[in-house]
PDB file of C-alpha atoms in Angstrom:
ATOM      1  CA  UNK A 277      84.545 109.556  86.649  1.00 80.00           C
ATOM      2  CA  UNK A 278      85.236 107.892  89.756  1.00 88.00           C
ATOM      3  CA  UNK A 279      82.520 106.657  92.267  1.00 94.00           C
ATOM      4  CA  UNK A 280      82.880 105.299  95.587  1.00 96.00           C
ATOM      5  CA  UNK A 281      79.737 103.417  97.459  1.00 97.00           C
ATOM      6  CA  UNK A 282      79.671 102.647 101.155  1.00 97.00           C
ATOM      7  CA  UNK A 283      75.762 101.549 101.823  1.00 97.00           C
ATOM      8  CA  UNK A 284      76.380 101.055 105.482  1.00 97.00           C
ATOM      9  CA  UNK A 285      75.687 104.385 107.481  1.00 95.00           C
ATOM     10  CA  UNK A 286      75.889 102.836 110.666  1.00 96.00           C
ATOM     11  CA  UNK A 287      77.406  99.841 111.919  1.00 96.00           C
ATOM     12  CA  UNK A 288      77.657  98.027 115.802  1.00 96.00           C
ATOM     13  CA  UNK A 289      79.853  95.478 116.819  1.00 97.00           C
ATOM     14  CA  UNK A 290      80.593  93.934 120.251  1.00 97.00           C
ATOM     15  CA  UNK A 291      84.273  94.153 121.345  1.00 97.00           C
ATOM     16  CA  UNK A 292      86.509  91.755 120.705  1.00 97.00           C
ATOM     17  CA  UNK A 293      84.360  90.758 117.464  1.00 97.00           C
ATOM     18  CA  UNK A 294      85.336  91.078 113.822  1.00 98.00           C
ATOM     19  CA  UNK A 295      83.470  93.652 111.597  1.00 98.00           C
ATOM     20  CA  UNK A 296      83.303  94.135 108.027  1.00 98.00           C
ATOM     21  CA  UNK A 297      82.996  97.806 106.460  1.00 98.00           C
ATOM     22  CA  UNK A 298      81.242  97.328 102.814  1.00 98.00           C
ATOM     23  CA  UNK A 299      83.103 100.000  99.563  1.00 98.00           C
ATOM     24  CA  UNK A 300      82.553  99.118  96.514  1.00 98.00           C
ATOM     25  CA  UNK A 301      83.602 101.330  93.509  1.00 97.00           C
ATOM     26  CA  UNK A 302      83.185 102.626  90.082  1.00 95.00           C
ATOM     27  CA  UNK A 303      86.107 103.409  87.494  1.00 91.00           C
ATOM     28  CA  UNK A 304      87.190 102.553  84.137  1.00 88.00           C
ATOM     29  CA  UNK A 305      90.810 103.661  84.922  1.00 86.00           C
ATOM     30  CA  UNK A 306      92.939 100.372  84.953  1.00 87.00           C
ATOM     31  CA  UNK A 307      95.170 101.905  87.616  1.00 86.00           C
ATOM     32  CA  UNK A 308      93.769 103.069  90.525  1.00 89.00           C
ATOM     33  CA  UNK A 309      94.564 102.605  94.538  1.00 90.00           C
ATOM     34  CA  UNK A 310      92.133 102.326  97.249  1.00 93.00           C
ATOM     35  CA  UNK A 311      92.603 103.685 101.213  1.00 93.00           C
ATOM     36  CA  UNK A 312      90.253 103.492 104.221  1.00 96.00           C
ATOM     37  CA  UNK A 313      90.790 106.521 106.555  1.00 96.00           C
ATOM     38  CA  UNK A 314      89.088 106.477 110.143  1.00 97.00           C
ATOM     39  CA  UNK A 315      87.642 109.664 111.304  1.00 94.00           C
ATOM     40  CA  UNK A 316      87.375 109.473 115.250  1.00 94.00           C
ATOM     41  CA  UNK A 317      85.088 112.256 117.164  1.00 90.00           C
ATOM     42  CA  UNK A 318      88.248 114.440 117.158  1.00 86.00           C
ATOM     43  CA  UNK A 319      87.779 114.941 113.914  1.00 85.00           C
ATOM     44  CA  UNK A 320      91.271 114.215 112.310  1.00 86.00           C
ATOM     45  CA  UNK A 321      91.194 111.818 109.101  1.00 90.00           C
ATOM     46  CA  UNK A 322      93.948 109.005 109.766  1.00 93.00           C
ATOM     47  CA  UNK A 323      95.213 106.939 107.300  1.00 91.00           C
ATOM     48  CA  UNK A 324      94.500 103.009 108.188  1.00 95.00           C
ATOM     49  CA  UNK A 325      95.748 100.823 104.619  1.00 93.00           C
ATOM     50  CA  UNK A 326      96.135 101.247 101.289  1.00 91.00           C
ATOM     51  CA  UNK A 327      95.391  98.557  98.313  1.00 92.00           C
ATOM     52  CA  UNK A 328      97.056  99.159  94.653  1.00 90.00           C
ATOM     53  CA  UNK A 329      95.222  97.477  91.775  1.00 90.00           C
ATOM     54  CA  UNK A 330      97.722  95.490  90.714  1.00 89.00           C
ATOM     55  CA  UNK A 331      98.293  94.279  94.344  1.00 87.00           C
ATOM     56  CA  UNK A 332      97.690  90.448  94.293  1.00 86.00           C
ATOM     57  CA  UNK A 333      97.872  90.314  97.904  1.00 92.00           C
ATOM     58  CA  UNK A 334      95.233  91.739 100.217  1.00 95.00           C
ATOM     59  CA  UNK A 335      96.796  94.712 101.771  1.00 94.00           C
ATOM     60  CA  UNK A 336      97.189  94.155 105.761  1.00 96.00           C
ATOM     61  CA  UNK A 337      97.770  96.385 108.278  1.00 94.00           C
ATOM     62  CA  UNK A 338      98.131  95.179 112.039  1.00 96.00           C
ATOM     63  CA  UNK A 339      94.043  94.664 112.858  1.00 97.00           C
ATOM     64  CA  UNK A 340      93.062  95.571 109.628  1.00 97.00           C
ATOM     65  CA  UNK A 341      92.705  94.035 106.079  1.00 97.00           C
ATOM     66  CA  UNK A 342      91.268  95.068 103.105  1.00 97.00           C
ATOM     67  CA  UNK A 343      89.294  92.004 101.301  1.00 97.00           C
ATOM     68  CA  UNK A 344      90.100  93.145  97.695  1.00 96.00           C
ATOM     69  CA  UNK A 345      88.058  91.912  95.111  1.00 96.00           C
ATOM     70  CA  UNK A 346      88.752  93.729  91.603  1.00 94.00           C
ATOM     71  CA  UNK A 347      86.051  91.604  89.300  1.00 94.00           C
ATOM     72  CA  UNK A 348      83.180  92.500  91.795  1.00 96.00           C
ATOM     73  CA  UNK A 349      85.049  95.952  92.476  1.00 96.00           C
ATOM     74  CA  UNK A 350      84.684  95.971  96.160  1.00 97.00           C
ATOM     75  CA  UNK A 351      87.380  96.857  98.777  1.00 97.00           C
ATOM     76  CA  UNK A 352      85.939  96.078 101.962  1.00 98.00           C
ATOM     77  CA  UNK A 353      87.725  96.459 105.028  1.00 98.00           C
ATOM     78  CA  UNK A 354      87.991  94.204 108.085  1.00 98.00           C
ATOM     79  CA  UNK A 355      88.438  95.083 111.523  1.00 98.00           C
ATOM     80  CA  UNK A 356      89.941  92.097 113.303  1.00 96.00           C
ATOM     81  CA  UNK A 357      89.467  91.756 117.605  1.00 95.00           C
ATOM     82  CA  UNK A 358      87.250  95.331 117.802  1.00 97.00           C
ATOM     83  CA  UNK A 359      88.227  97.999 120.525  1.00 97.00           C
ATOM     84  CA  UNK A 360      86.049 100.488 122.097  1.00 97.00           C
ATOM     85  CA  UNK A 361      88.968 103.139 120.298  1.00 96.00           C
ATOM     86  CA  UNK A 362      87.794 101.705 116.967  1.00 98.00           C
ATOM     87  CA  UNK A 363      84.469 103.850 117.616  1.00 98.00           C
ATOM     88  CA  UNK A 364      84.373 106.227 114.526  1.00 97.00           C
ATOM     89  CA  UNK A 365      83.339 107.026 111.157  1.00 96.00           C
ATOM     90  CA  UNK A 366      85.157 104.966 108.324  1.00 98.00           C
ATOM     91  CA  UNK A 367      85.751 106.163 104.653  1.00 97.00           C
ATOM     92  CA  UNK A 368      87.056 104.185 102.012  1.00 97.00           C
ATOM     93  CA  UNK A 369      88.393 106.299  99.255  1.00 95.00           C
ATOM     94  CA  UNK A 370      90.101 105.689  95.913  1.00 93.00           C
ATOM     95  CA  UNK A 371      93.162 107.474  93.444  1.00 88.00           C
ATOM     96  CA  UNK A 372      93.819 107.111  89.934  1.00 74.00           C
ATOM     97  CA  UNK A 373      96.337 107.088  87.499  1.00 64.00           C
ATOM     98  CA  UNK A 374      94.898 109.867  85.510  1.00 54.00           C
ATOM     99  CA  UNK A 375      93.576 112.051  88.981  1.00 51.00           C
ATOM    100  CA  UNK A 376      96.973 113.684  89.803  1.00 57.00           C
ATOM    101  CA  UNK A 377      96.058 111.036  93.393  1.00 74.00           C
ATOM    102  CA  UNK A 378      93.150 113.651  93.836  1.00 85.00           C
ATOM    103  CA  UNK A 379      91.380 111.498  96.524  1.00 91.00           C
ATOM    104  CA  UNK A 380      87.280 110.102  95.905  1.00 93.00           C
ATOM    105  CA  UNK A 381      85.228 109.187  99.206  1.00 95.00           C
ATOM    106  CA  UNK A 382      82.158 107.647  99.882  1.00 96.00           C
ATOM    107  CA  UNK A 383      79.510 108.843 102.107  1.00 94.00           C
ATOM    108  CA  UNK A 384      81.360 106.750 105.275  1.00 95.00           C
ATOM    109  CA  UNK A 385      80.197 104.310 107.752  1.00 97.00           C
ATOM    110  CA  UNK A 386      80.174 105.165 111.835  1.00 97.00           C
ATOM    111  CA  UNK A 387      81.292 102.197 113.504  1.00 98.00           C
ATOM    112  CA  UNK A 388      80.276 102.317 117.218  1.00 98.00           C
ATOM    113  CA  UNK A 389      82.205  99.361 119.139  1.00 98.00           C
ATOM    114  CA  UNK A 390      80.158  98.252 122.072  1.00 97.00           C
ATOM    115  CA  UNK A 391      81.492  96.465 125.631  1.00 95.00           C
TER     116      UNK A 391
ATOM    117  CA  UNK B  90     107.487 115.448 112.974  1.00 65.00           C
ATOM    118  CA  UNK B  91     104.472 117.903 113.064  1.00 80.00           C
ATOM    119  CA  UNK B  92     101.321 117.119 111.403  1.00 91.00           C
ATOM    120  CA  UNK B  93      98.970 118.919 109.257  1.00 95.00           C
ATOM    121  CA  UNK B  94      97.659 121.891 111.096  1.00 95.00           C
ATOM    122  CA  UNK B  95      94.910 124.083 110.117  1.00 96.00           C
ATOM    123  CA  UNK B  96      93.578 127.452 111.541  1.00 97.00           C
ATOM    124  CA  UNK B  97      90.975 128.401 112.644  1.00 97.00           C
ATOM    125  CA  UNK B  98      89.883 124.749 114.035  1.00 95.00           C
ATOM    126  CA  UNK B  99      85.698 126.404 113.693  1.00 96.00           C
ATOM    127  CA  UNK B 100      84.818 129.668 112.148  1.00 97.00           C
ATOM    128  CA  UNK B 101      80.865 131.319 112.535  1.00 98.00           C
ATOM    129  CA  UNK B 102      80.276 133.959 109.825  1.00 97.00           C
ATOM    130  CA  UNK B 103      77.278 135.981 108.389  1.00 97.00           C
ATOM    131  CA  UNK B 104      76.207 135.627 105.023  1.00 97.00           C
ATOM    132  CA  UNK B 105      78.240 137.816 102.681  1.00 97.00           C
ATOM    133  CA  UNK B 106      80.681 138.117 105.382  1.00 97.00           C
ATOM    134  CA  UNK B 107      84.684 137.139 104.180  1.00 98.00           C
ATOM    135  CA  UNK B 108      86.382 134.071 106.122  1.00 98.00           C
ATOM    136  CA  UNK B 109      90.023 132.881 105.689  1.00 98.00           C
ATOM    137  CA  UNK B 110      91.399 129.445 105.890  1.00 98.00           C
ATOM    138  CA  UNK B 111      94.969 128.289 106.551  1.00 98.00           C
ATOM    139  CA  UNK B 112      96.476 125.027 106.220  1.00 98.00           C
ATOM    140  CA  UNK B 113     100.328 123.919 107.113  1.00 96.00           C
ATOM    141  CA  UNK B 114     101.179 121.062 105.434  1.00 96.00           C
ATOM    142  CA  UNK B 115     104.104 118.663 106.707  1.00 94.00           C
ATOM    143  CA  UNK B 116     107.393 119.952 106.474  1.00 92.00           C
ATOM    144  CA  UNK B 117     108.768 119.169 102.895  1.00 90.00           C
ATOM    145  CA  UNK B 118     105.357 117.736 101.680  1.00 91.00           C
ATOM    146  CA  UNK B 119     105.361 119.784  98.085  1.00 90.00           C
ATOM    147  CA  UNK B 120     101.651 118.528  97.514  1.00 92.00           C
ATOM    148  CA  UNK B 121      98.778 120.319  99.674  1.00 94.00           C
ATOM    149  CA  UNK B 122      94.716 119.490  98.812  1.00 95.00           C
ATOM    150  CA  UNK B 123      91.973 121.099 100.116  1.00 97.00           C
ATOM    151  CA  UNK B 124      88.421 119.129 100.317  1.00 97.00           C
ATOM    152  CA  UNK B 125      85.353 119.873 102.056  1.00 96.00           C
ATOM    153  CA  UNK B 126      82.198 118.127 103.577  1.00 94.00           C
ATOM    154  CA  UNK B 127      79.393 118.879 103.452  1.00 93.00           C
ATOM    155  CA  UNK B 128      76.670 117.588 106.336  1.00 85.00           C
ATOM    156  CA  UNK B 129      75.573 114.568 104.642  1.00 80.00           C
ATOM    157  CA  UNK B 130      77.460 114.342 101.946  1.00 88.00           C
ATOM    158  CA  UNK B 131      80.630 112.643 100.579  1.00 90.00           C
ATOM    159  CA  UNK B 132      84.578 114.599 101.692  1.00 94.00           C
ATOM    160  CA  UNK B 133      85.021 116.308  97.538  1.00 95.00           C
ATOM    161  CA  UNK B 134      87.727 117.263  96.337  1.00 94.00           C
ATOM    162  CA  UNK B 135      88.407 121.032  95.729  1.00 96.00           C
ATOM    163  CA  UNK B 136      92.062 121.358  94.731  1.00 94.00           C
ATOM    164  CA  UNK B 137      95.071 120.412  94.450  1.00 93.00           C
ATOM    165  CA  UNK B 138      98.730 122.389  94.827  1.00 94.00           C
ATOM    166  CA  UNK B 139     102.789 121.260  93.545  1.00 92.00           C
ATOM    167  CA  UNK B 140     104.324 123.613  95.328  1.00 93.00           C
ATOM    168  CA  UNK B 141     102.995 127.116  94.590  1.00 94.00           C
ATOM    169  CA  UNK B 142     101.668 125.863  91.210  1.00 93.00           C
ATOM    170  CA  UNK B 143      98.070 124.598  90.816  1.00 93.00           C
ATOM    171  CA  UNK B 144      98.050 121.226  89.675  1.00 90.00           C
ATOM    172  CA  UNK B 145      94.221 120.569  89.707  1.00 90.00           C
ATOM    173  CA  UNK B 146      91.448 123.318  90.756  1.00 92.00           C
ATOM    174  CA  UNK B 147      88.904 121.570  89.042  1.00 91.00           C
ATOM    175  CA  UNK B 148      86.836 120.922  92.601  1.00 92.00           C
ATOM    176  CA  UNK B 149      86.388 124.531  93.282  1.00 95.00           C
ATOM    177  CA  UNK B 150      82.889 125.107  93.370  1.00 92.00           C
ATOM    178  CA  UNK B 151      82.616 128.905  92.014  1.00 92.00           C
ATOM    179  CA  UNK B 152      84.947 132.052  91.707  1.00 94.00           C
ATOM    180  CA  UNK B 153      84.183 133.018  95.380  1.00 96.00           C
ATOM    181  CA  UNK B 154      86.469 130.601  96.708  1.00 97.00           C
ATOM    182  CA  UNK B 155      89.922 131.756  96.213  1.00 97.00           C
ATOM    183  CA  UNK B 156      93.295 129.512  97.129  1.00 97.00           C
ATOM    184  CA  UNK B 157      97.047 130.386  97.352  1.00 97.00           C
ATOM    185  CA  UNK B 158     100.165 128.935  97.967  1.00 96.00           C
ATOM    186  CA  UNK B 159     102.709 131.188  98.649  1.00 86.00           C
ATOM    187  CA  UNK B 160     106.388 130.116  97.793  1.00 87.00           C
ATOM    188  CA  UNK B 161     105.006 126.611  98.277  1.00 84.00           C
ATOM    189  CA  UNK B 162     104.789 126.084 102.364  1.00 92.00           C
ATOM    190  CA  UNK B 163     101.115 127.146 103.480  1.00 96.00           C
ATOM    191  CA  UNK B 164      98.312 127.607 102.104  1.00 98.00           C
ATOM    192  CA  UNK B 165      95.040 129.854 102.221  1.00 98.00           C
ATOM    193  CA  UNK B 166      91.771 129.731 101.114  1.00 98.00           C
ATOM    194  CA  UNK B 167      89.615 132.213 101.160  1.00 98.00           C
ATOM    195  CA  UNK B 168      85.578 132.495 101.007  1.00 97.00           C
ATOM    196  CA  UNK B 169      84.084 135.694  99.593  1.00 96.00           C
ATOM    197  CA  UNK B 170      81.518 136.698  99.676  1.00 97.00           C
ATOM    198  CA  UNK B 171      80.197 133.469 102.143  1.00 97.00           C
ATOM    199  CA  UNK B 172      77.075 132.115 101.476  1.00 97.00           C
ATOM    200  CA  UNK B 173      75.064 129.841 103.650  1.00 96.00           C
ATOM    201  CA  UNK B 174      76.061 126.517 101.316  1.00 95.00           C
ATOM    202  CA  UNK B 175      79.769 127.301 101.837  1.00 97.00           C
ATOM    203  CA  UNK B 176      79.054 126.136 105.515  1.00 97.00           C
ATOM    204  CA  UNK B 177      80.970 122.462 106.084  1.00 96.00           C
ATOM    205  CA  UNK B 178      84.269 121.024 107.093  1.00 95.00           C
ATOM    206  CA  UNK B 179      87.172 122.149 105.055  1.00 97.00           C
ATOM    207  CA  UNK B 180      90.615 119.341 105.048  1.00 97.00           C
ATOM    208  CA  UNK B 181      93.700 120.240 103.997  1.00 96.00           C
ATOM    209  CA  UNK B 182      95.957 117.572 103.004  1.00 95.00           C
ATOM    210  CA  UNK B 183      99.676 117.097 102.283  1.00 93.00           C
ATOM    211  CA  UNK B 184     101.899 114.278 100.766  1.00 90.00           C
ATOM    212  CA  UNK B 185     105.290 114.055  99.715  1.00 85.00           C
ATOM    213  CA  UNK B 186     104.477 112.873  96.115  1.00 74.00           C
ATOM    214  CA  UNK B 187     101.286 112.729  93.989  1.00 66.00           C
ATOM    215  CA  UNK B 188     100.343 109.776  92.436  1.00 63.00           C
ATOM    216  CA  UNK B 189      97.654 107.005  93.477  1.00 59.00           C
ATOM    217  CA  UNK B 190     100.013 105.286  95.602  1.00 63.00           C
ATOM    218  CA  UNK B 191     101.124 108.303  98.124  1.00 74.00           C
ATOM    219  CA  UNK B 192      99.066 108.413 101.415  1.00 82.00           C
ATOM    220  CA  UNK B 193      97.607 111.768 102.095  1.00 89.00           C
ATOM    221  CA  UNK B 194      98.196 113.134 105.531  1.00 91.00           C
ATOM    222  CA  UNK B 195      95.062 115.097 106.336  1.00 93.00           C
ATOM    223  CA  UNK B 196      94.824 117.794 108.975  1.00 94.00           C
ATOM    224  CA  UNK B 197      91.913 118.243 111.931  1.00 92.00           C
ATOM    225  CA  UNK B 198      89.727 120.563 109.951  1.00 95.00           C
ATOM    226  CA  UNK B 199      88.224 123.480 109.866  1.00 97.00           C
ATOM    227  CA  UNK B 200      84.722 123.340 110.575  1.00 96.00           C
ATOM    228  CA  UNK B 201      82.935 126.992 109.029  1.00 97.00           C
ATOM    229  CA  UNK B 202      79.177 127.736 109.765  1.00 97.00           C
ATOM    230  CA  UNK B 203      77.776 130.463 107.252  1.00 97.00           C
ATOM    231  CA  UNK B 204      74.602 132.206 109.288  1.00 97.00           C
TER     232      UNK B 204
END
């Protein structure tokens, strides 16, 4: 079984700043991929980056990263230069070989970007 | 290139009451998922289509919760009888492939309230 932790309900950050969004995870699949997915007030779930676990490079995307670390099995993600639009809730989510890419979340973390 | 769509966008129903939920997935996107959230809980998985076959349907949480595919374009699932735990968000997702690399487009949502 899969299990994805995000212990940061809520987060604030000043515009312009950096932020880091905490995921670890649980699996004993040696295959697996991990995605973060933003969730604005709209309510839509939109994809942000993806990181495969035999990916040696940290997967970047634009004004995000994802600070893969497979031996302490945490993906976080980083949010370079905040905007007010990155005000939303964040979930970082994980596939596996064996899970037909059925999709795992964790609880999310709401973001709120501040002037 | 349209997105995901799903109909109705919020449903309110009475307890016992029948409710019907349709999902569009992108054009030529043979795999469709359905999750749900619950408030305060993690986005879970419920199934998982190929086409019109069901690939996974190992989410769905009883035999009151009924989803088709029919000849592999949208998709329905149904609620019967609703009862006041069903209420949530319901996704539908599509992607062109499965596997734990393929993004997963994800549509706005249906939010249902069970009264």
């Amino acid at each position: 079984a899969q299990k994805i932790t995000q212990t940061q309900p809520g987060m604030f950050v000043q515009e312009k700043e950096a932020v880091t969004l905490d995921c670890t995870y649980d699996t004993s699949d040696q295959s697996y991929g991990l995605f973060w997915y933003k969730q604005p007030s709209s309510g839509e779930m939109i994809f942000l980056i993806y990181q495969g676990s035999y990916d040696e490079q940290n997967a970047t995307e634009g004004r995000y990263s994802l600070n893969f670390q497979k031996a302490r099995k945490s993906a976080n993600l980083v949010i370079s230069a905040s905007q007010l639009g990155d005000s939303a809730m964040y979930f970082c989510a994980m596939t596996s070989e064996g899970g037909y890419s059925t999709l795992t979340f964790g609880k999310g973390t709401m973001l709120l970007v501040s002037p | 290139e349209a997105g995901v769509t799903q109909f109705p966008s919020h449903s309110v129903i009475e307890k016992g009451q029948t409710v019907t939920l349709r999902c569009d997935p992108i054009s030529g996107h043979d795999n469709l998922y359905w999750y749900r959230r619950v408030m305060g809980k993690e986005i879970k998985f419920l199934l998982h289509f190929v086409k019109e076959s069901k690939q996974d349907e190992s989410g769905m949480p009883n035999n009151r919760f009924l989803a088709e595919r029919t000849g592999g374009t949208y998709s329905t699932l149904k609620v019967q009888p609703a009862e006041l735990e069903d209420s949530g968000v319901y996704f539908c997702a599509s992607s062109i492939r499965s596997g734990r690399d393929y993004e997963q487009y994800f549509g706005p949502g249906t939010r249902l309230t069970v009264t």
